CSV table of C-alpha atoms in Angstrom, one decimal:
chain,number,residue,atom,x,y,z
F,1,UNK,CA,17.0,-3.3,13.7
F,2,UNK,CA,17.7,-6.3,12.4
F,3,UNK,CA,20.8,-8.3,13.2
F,4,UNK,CA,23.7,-8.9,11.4
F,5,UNK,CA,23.0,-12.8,10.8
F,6,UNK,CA,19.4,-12.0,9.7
F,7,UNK,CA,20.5,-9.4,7.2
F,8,UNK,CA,23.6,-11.9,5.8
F,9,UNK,CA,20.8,-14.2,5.5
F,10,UNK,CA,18.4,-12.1,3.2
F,11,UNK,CA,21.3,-11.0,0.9
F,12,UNK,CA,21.8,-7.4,2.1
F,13,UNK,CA,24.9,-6.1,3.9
F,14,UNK,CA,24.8,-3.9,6.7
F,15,UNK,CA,26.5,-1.3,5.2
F,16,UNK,CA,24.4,-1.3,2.3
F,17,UNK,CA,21.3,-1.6,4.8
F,18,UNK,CA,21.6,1.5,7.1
F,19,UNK,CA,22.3,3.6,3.8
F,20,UNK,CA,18.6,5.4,3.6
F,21,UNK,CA,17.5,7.0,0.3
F,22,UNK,CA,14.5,6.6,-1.7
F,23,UNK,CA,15.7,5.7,-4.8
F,24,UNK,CA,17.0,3.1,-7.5
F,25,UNK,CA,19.4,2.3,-10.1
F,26,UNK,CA,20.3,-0.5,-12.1
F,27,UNK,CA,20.6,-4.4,-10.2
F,28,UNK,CA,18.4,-3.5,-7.1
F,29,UNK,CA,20.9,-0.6,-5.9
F,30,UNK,CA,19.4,2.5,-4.3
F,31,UNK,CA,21.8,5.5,-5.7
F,32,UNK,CA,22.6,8.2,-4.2
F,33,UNK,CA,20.2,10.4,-2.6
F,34,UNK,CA,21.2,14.0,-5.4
F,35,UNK,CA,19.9,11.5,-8.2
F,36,UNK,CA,16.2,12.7,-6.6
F,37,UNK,CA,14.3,15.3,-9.4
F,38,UNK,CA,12.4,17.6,-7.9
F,39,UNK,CA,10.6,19.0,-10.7
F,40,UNK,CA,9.0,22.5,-11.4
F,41,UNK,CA,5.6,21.6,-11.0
F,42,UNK,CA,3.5,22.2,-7.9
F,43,UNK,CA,0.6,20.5,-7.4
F,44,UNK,CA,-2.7,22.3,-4.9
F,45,UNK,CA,-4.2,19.3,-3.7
F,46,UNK,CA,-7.8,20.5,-2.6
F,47,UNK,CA,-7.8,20.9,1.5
F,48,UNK,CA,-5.8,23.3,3.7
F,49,UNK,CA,-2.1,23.2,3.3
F,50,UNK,CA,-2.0,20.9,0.2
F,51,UNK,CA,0.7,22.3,-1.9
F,52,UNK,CA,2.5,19.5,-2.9
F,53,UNK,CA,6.1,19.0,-5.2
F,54,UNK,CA,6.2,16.6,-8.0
F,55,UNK,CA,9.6,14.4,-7.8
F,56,UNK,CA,11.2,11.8,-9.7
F,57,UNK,CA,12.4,8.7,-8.3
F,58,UNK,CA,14.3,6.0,-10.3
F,59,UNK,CA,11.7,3.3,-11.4
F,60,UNK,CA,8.9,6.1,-11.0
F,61,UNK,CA,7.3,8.7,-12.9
F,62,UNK,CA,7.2,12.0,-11.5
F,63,UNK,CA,4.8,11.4,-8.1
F,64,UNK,CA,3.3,14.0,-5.4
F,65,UNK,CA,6.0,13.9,-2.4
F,66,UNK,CA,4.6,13.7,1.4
F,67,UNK,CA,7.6,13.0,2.4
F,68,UNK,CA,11.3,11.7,1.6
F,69,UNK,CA,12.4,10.2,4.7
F,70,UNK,CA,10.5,7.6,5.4
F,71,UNK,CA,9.7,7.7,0.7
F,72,UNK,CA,5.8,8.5,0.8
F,73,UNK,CA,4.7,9.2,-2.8
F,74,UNK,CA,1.0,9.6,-4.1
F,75,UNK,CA,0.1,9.1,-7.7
F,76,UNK,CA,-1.5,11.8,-9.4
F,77,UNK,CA,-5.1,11.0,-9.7
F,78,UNK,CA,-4.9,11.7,-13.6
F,79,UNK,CA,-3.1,8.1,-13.6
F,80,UNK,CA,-6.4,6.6,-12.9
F,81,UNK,CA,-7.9,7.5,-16.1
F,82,UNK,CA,-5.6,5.6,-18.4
F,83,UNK,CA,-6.2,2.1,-17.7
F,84,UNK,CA,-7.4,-0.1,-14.7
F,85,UNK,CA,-4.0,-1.7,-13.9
F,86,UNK,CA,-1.7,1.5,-12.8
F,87,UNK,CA,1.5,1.3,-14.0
F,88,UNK,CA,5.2,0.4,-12.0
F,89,UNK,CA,6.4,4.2,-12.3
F,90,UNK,CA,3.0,5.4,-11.2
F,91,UNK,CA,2.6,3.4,-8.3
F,92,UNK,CA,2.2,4.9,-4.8
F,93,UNK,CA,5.0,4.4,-2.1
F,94,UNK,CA,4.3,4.3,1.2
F,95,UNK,CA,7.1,3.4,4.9
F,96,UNK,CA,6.4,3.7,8.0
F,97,UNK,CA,10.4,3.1,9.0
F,98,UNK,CA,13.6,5.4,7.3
F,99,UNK,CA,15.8,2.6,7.0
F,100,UNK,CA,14.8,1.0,4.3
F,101,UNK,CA,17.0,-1.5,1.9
F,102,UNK,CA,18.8,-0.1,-0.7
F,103,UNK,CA,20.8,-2.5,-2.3
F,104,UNK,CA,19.3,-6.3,-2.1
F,105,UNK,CA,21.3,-9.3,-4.0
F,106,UNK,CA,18.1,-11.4,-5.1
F,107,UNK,CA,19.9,-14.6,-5.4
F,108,UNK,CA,21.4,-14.0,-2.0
F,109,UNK,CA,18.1,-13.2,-0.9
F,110,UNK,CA,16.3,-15.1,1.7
F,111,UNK,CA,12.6,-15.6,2.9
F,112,UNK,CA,13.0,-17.4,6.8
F,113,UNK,CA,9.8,-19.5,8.4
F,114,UNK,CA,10.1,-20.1,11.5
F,115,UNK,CA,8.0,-20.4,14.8
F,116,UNK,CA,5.7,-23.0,15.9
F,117,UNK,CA,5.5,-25.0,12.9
F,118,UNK,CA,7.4,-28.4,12.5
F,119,UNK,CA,10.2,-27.8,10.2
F,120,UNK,CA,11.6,-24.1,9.7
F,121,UNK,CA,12.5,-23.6,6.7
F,122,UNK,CA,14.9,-21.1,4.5
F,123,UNK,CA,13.9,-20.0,0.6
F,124,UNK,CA,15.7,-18.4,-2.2
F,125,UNK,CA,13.5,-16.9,-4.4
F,126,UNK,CA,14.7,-19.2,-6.8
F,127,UNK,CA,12.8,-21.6,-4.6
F,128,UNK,CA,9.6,-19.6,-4.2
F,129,UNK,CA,9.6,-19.6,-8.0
F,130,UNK,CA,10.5,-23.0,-8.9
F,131,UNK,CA,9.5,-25.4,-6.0
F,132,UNK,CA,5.5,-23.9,-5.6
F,133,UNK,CA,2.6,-23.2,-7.8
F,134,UNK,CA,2.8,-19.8,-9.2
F,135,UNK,CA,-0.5,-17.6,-9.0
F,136,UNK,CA,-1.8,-14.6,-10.5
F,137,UNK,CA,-4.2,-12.5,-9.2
F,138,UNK,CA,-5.3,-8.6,-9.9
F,139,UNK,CA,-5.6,-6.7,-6.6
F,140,UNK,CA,-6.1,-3.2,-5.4
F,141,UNK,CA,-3.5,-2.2,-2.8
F,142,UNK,CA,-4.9,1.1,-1.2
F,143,UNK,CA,-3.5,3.0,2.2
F,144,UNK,CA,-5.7,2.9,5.5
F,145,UNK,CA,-5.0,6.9,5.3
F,146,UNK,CA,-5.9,7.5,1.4
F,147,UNK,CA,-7.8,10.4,1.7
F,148,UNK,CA,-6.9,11.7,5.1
F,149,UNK,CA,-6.7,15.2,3.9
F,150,UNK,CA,-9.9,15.6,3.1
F,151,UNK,CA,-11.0,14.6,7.1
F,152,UNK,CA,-12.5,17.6,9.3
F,153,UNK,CA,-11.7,18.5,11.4
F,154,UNK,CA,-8.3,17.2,10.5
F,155,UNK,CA,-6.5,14.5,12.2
F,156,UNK,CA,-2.7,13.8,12.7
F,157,UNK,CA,-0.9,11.3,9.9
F,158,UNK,CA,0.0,11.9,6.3
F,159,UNK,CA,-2.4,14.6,4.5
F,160,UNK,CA,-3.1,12.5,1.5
F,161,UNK,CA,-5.2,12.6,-1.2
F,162,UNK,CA,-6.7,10.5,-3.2
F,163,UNK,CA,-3.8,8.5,-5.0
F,164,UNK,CA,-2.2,6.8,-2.0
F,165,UNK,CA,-4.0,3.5,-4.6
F,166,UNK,CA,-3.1,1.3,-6.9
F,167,UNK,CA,-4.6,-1.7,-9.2
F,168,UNK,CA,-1.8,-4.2,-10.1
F,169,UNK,CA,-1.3,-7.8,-11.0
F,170,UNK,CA,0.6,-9.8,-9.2
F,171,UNK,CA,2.6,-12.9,-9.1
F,172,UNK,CA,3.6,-15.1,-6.4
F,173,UNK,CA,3.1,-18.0,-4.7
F,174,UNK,CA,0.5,-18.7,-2.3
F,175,UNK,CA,1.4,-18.5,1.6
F,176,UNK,CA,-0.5,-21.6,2.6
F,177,UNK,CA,1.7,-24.0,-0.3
F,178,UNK,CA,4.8,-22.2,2.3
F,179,UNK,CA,3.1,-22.8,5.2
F,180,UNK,CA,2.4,-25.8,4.5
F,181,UNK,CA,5.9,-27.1,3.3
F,182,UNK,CA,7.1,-26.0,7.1
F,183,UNK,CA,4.2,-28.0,8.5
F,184,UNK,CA,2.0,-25.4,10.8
F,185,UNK,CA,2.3,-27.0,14.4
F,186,UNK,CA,-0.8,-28.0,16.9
F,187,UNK,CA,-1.9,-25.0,18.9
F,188,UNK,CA,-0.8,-22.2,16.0
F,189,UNK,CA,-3.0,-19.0,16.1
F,190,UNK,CA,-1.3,-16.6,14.5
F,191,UNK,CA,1.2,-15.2,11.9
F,192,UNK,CA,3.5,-12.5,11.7
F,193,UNK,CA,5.5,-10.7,8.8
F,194,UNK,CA,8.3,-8.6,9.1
F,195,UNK,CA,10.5,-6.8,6.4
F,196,UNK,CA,14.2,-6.0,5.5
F,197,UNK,CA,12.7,-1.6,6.6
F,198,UNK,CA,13.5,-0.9,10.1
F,199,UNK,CA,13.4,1.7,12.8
F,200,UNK,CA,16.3,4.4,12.9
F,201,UNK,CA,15.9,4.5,16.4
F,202,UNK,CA,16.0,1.6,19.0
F,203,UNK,CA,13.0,2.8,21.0
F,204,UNK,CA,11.1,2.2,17.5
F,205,UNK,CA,8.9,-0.3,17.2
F,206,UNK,CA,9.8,-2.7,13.7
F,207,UNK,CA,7.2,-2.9,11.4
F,208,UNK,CA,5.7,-6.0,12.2
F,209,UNK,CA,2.1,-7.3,11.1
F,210,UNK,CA,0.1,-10.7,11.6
F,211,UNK,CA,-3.1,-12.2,10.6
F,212,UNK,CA,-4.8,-15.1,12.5
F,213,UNK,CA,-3.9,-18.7,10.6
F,214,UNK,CA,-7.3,-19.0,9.0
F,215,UNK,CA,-6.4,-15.4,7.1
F,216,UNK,CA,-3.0,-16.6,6.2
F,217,UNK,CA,-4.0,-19.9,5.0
F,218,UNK,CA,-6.5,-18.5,2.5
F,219,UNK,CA,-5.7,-19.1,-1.0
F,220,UNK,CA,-5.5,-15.7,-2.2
F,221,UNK,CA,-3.4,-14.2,0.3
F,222,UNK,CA,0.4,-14.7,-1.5
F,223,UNK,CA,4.0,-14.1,-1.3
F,224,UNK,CA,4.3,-12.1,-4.5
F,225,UNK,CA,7.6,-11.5,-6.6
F,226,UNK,CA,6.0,-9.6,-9.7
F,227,UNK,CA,4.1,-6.8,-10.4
F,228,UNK,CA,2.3,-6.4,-13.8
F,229,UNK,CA,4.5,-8.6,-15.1
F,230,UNK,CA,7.9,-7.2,-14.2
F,231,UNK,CA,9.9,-7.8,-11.0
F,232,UNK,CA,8.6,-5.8,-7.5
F,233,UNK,CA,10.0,-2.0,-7.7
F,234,UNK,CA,12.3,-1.4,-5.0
F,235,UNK,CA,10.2,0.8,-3.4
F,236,UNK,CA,7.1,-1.3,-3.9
F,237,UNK,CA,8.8,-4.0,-1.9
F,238,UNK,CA,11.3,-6.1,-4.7
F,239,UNK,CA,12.0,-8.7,-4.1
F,240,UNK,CA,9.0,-9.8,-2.5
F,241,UNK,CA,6.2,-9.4,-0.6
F,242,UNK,CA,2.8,-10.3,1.2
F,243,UNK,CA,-0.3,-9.7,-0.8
F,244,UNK,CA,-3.1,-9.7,1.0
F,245,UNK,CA,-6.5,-8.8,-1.7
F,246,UNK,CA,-9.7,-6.7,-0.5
F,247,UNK,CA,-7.2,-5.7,3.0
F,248,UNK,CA,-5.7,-2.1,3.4
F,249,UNK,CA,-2.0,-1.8,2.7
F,250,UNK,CA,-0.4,-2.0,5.9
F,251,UNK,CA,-1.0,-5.5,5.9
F,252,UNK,CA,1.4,-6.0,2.7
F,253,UNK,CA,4.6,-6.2,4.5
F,254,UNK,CA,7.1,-5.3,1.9
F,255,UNK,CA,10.9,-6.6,2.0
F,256,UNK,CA,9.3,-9.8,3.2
F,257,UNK,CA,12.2,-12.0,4.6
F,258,UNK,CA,10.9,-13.4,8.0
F,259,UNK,CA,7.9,-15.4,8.6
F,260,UNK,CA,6.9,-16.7,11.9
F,261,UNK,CA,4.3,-18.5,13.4
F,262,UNK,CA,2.5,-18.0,16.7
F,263,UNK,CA,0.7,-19.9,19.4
F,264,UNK,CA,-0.8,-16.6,20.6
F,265,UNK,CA,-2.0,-13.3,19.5
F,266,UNK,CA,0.8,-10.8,18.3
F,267,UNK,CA,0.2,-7.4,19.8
F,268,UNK,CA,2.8,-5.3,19.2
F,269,UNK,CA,2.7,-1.7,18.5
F,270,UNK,CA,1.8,-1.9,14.4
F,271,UNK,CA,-1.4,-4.2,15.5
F,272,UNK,CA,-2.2,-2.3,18.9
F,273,UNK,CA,-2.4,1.2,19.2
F,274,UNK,CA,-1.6,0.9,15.6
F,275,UNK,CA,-4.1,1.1,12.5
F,276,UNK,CA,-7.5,0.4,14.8
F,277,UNK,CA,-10.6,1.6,13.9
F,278,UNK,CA,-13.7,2.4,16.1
F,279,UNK,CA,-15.3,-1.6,16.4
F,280,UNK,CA,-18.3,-0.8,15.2
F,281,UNK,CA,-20.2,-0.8,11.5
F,282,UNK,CA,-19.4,1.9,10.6
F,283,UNK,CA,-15.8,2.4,11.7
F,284,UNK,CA,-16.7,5.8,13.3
F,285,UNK,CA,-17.5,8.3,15.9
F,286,UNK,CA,-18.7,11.8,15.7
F,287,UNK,CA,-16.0,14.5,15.0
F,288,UNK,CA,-13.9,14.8,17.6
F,289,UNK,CA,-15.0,11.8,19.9
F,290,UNK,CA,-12.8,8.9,20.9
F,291,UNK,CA,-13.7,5.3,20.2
F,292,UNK,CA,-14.8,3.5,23.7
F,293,UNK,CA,-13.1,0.5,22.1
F,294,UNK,CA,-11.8,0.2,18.9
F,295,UNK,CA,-10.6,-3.2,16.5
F,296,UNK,CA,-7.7,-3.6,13.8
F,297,UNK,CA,-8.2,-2.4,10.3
F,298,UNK,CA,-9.4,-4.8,7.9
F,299,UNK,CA,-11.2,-5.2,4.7
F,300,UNK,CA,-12.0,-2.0,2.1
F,301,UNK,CA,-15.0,-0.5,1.9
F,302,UNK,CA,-16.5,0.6,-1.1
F,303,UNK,CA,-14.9,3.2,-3.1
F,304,UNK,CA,-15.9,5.0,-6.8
F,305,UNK,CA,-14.9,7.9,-8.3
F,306,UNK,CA,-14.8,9.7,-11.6
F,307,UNK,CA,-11.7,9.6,-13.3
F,308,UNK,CA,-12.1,11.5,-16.9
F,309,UNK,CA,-12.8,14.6,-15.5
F,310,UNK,CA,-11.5,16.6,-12.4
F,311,UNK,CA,-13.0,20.2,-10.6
F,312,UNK,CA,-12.8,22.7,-12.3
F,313,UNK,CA,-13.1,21.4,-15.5
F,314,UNK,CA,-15.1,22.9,-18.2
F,315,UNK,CA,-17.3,20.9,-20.7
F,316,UNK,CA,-19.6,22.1,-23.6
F,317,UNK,CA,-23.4,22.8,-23.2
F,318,UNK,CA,-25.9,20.5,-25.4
F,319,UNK,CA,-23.0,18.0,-26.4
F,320,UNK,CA,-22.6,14.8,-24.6
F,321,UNK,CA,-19.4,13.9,-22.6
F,322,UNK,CA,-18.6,10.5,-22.3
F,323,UNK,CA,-17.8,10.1,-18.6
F,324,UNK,CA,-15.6,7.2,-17.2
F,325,UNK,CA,-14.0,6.3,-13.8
F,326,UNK,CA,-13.3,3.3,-11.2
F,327,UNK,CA,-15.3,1.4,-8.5
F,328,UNK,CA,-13.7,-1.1,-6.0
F,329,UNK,CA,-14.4,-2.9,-2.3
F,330,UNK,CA,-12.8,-5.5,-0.2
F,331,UNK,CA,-13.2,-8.3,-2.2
F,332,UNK,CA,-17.0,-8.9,-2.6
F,333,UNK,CA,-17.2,-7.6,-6.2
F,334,UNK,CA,-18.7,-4.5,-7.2
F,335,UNK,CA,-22.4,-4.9,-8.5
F,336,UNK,CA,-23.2,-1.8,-9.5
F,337,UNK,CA,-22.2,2.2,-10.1
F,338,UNK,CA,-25.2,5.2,-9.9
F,339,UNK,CA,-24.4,8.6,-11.7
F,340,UNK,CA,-26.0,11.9,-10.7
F,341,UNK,CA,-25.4,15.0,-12.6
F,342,UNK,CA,-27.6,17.3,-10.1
F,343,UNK,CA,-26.0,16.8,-6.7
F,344,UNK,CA,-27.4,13.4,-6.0
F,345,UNK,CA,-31.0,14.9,-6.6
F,346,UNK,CA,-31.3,11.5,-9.2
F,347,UNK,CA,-29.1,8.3,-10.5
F,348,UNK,CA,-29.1,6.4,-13.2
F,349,UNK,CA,-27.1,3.3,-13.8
F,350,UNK,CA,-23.9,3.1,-15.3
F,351,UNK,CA,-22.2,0.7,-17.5
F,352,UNK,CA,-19.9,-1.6,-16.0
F,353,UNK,CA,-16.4,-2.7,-18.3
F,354,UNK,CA,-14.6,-5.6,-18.0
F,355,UNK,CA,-14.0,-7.6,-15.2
F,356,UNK,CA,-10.9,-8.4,-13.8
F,357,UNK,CA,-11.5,-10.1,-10.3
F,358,UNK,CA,-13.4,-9.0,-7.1
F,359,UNK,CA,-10.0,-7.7,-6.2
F,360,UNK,CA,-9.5,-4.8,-9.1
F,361,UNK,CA,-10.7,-1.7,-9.9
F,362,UNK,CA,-13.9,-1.8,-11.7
F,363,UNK,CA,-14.4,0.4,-14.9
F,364,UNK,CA,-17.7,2.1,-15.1
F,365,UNK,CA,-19.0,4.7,-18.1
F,366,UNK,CA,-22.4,6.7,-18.7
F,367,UNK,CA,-22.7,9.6,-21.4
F,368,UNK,CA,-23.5,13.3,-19.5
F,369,UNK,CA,-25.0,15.7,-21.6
F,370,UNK,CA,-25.3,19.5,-20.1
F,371,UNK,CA,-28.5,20.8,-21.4
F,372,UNK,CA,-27.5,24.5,-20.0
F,373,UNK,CA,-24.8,26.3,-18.8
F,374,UNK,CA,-23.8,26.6,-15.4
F,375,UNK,CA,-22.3,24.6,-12.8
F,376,UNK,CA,-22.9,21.2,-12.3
F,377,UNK,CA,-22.2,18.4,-9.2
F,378,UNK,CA,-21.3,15.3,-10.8
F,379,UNK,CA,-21.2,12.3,-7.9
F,380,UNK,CA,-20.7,8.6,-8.8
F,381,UNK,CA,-22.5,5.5,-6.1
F,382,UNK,CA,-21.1,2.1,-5.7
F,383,UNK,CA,-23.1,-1.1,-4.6
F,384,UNK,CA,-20.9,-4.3,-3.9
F,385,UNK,CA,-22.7,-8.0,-4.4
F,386,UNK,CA,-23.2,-8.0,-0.7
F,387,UNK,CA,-25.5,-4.6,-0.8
F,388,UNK,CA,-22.7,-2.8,0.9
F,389,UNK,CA,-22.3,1.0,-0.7
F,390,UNK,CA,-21.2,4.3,0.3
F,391,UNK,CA,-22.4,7.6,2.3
F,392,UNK,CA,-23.2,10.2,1.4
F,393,UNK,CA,-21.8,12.4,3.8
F,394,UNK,CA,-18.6,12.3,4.9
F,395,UNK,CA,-18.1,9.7,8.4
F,396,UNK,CA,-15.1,10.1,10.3
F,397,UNK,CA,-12.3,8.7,12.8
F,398,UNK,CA,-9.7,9.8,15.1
F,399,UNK,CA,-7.0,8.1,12.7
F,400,UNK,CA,-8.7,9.4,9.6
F,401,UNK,CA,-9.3,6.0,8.0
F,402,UNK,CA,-11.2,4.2,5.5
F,403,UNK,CA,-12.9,7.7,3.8
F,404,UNK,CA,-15.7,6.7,1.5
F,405,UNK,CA,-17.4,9.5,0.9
F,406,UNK,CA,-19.7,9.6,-2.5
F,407,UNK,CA,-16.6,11.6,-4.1
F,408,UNK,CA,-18.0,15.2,-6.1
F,409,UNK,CA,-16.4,16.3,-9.0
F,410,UNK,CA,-17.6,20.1,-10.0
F,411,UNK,CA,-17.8,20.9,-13.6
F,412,UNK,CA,-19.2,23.9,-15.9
F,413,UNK,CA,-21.1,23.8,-19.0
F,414,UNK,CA,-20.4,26.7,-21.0
């Protein structure tokens, strides 16, 4: 946990930092944990055990809880359909860590760098906003897990869905402008990130990441203080954090109030055992088999899925639907979306919407038009710029990572 001099200096008291609860009130305050709403609904998400309550968090639209302590909330996959940038209230929550910050003063608030650079340096966010460049740039944040639940066999970790997602724009600063006004010293290699979130326990490892220099010095990996325009949500990291575009979530250290700078390679537990993938193209092994060596999680892969209609639904023989959904990778740009209405038998091409950077979600929409009744397999294809796409069949991984599947969406014509 960290110290009392370290949390003086990021604006949040001790007391007010070993209070855990998940949600918000007015001025950056957490209240108390009976302001949760557990609401009447219960959601069946579509593998084994996937009953799931709906609860209300202040700042948040009702969301699918996983779990309350650490706050891991999925957005419900209807969200996707109404617009590419997901909303504040809608976005997912994920901790690894149950004490998180609950009550965080942002002028008092303070963003350390430190390490083997040539000046350490202390900012107010008042500095990060006035002193640097601001930068905006639309990114998907997605969870290395999104989609676990669907894994068989099944693997251990959160039994997600597919809402642990989000498409958001963001404002910040970029790292290497910080960086650079510290001065990065001869001989650096890497750099790590830690957050205000930290281990109940002392035997615990904090939730620490790092990137190698070249990563961090890229100009579109930033130190963001918005979100779609409005101020980070608490549980979405306020007041800021690291965005890093086209990389899974873990890397997006939230709380962000300590940066340090490294002569050699970080390893502790977050980067190694933690989030590693089998090191090979695929970033998998056959069901059931260990890795023989295995490499941190990195970049998306290609995603696309159809968002306007779900399974189950029905739709009217002989009259044409007008079918839309979302494509996105690691940062490559998405070139292309393929529909099939017979089970992947045939594609045709899609029509790609606007786009909003290599970093968003991609709108895609084709007409579908059910000459009979009866069931159909609807199935949706992505193709980034660099020919990169998706498999169809399911691969897998010990950690249940990086799912990419061609998603199927089952309707009937009737």
């Amino acid at each position: 946990m960290p110290g009392a001099s370290a949390l003086k200096r990021a604006g949040v008291t001790r007391r007010r930092f070993l209070q855990t609860t998940g949600l918000l009130g007015l001025g950056g305050v957490l209240a108390p944990r009976a302001s949760v709403t557990r609401c009447a609904e219960i959601l069946t998400l579509p593998f084994t055990n996937g009953e799931r309550s709906l609860v209300t968090f202040p700042q948040k639209r009702p969301l699918i809880l996983l779990t309350a302590r650490p706050p891991q909330l999925e957005t419900p996959f209807s969200v996707f359909n109404e617009g590419l940038l997901t909303p504040n209230d809608a976005f997912f929550v994920r901790y690894h860590l149950s004490q998180i910050p609950t009550s965080i003063d942002p002028e008092a608030f303070r963003l350390e760098i430190k390490g083997k650079i040539n000046a350490p340096i202390t900012l107010s966010l008042a500095d990060l906003k006035t002193k640097f460049e601001p930068v905006e740039i639309v990114a998907v944040n997605q969870c290395s897990g999104n989609g676990r639940g669907f894994f068989n066999p099944r693997v251990a970790g959160g039994q997600m869905g597919n809402g642990a997602m989000g498409n958001a724009r963001w404002k910040g600063v970029k790292l290497k402008d910080v960086l650079n006004k510290a001065g990065v010293a001869a001989g650096a290699k890497q750099v790590t990130f830690n957050g205000l979130d930290s281990p109940v326990l002392e035997r615990i490892p904090d939730f620490i990441k790092a990137l190698d220099l070249d990563q961090a010095l890229e100009d579109d990996t930033l130190l963001a203080y918005e979100m779609n325009g409005e101020a980070l949500p608490m549980l979405n990291g306020f007041p800021l954090r690291l965005v890093l575009p086209g990389y899974y979530g873990t890397y997006w250290v939230k709380h962000l109030n300590e940066i340090t700078v490294m002569d050699e390679p970080f390893n502790g537990y977050w980067m190694d055992p933690a989030y590693r993938i089998p090191d090979n193209s695929c970033a998998c092994v056959e069901p059931g088999a260990t890795p023989k060596k295995t490499k941190p999680i990195a970049r998306f892969n290609v995603r696309s899925f159809i968002t306007s209609l779900a399974d189950g639904d029905k739709v009217n023989a002989g009259r044409s639907v007008s079918l839309r959904g979302i494509a996105f990778d690691g940062g490559y740009g998405i070139a292309e979306v393929l529909f099939s209405e017979d089970a992947g038998k045939s594609w045709r091409e899609t029509q790609l919407g606007k786009d909003l950077g290599k970093y968003s979600f991609r709108e895609w929409t084709a007409a579908f038009t059910p000459q009979n009744a009866g069931a159909y397999e609807l199935k949706v294809k992505a193709t980034n710029r660099i020919g990169q796409s998706q498999p169809l069949a399911p691969l897998w991984n010990p950690p249940g990572y990086m799912r990419n599947v061609v998603e199927t969406v089952r309707v009937i014509a009737v």
